[in-house]
Phi, psi and omega in degrees: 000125166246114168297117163256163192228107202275345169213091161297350188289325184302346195278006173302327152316339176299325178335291234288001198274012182292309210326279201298295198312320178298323197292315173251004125310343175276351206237344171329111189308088234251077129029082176238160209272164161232140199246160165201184199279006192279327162340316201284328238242349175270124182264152195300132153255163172276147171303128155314115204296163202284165131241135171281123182242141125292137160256158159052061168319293192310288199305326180270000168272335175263006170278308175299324212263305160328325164262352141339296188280327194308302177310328162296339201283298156358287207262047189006084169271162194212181167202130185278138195270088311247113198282130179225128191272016187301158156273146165291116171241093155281138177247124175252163210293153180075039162253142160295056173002292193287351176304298221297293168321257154027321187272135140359093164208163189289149160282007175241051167258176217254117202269152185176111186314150171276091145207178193282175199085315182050062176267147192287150181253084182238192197270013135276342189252013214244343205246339194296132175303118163297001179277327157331320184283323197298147181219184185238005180273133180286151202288322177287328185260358177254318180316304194275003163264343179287327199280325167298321165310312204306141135328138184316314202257040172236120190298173184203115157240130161285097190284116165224161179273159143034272140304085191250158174170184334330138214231166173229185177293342214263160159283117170273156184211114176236137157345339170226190176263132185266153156291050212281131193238142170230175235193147168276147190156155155227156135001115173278126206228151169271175192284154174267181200248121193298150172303151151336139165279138206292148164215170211220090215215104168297156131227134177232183164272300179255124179293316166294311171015134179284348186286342179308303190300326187281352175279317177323315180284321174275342130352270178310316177293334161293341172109329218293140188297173212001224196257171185293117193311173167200119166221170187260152183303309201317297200283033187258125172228088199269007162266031158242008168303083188254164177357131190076354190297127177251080168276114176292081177295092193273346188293151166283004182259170216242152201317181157245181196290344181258347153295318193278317164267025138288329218236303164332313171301013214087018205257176178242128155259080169267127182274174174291166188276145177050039155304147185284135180228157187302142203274331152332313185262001162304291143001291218265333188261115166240199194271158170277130202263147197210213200268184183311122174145166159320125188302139188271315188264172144226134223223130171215165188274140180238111199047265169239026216215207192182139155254079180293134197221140152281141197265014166204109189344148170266066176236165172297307197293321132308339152250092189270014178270356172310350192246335192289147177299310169280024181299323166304282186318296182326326202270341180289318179309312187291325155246042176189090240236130170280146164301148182289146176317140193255308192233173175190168155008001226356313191308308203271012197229351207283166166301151178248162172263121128182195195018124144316106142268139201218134145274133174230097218301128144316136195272150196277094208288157176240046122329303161302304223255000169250008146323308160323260171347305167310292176316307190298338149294286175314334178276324186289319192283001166260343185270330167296298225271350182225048176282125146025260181290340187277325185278343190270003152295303193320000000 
């Protein structure tokens, strides 16, 4: 830890330590000779050279040491934590730990699981199953929380197995250069969790509409059991909506606020094409991704849920994929997105250099604690200064 002082300017207060020192020389008990007549009869000695006395010492060292603090109190101190440039070995779980030793490395560099916490690896943690360790936090994201702790000049190599993951969308990219080394191994990762089953839920105005046959046709392709539901907005009951329900909204009035926090919650909502949408979620849409072609959606996220717009009306003369053989799968991809790759490759993952990231931690203030102090002084120096024994000298 390193101490600092975040307003220094404040120790200008220390002057003030004159104060108690004038205040009891002036106040100093004074001697004065008194004569009489027995006096005469003495013969003069020479005067004792002057000396400066104090009185009542303890009270004026806590008369100082109080301003003393009050003034560090001033100049806020604080204390920081001390940057140690050593190299970094993150090792992540499903690595062979003594493999891991084995390799050529300096010695006083400092070994420490890729996991969250970033716990040091010593001869409590050295016996431990790296599968124990295994997290669902992606990987990518703890490597750019490590690079942001780490100091500029403290090199990082990185140990993984084989197999690495958990993985996120992003590409990594950290601020210095790694050292990547891979080890036989995977990840410990859990099985991911299958999606909801898919379900198909109109809501129109008009029950006949020619756009109805081609969901019907997506109905049927999908396997999904009986028919395709159909209701009018009055009859929309979206808490009898379940899970996985994909409602297509076809009427032209606009969902109402209990469709929209249904679709918040995690619900798919799709609207008609160049439905009016709040222009924050306007913003926001882009194509929804599915296989090669003109995009059937546009997608944008809404809480925990997804909101969907068709990029064209639903006729053939405008949307001619409505005729295509692959409409269905296309239109399940788009709103059932296959999951991202959990582990992938270790080769095919190191980090790349760029941007400089830093977290830059607050220094820890001793503010309470010369707080403390002060009273405690001041309660000692009112207790000296109006004791007893000090008034019956007076």
């Amino acid at each position: 830890m390193n101490l600092l002082l975040l307003l220094p300017a404040g120790l200008a207060a220390l002057a003030a330590l004159l104060m108690p020192l004038l205040i009891h020389l002036a106040r100093r008990s004074e001697h004065r000779p008194t004569d009489f007549a027995a006096l005469r009869w003495l013969r003069a000695m020479p005067r004792p050279r002057h000396r400066v006395r104090l009185d009542e010492w303890p009270l004026l060292l806590l008369r100082l040491l109080l301003l003393a603090a009050l003034a560090l109190l001033l100049a806020e101190p604080a204390l920081r934590e001390r940057q140690d440039s050593r190299p970094r070995i993150a090792v992540s779980p499903g690595v062979d730990l003594a493999a891991a030793r084995a390799l050529p490395h300096a010695d006083d560099a400092q070994w420490l699981w890729l996991a969250p916490g970033f716990a040091p690896i010593n001869t409590d943690t050295a016996d431990r199953s790296p599968a124990t360790l295994g997290t669902a936090q992606p990987v990518g994201s703890l490597l750019r929380e490590l690079d942001a702790r780490l100091p500029a000049g403290a090199a990082l190599r990185v140990i993984v197995p084989a197999q690495w993951g958990a993985l996120d969308a992003q590409r990594i990219q950290l601020a210095r250069a790694v050292q990547w080394q891979v080890l036989p191994g995977h990840s410990p990762l859990a099985a991911p969790t299958p999606p909801a089953p898919l379900h198909l839920q109109v809501v129109t105005d008009d029950t006949a509409m020619p756009a109805l046959r081609y969901l019907r046709a997506v109905q049927a392709a999908w396997a999904l059991p009986d028919r395709l539901p159909v209701v009018t907005p009055a009859a929309a009951q979206p808490p009898r909506w379940a899970p996985g329900t994909v409602v297509v909204w076809l009427s032209p009035s606009a969902p109402p606020d209990s469709v929209i926090a249904w679709a918040a919650a995690g619900g798919q909502l799709v609207l008609q094409a160049q439905a009016p949408v709040p222009a924050a979620l306007a913003a926001l849409l882009q194509a929804a991704p599915e296989t090669d072609g003109e995009p059937l959606l546009e997608a944008a996220a809404l809480g925990r849920g997804r909101v969907l717009r068709w990029t064209a009306p639903l006729q053939p003369q405008q949307l001619p994929a409505l005729l295509d053989a692959d409409f269905p799968a296309r239109l399940r991809t788009a709103v059932q997105p296959p999951p991202t790759p959990h582990a992938a490759p270790a080769q095919t993952q190191q980090p790349q250099r760029g941007a400089a990231i830093r977290l830059n931690l607050p220094p820890q203030s001793l503010a309470p604690w010369l707080v403390g102090l002060v009273l405690l002084l001041f309660a000692l120096e009112r207790w000296l200064a109006t004791a007893p024994r000090r008034n019956a000298a007076a």
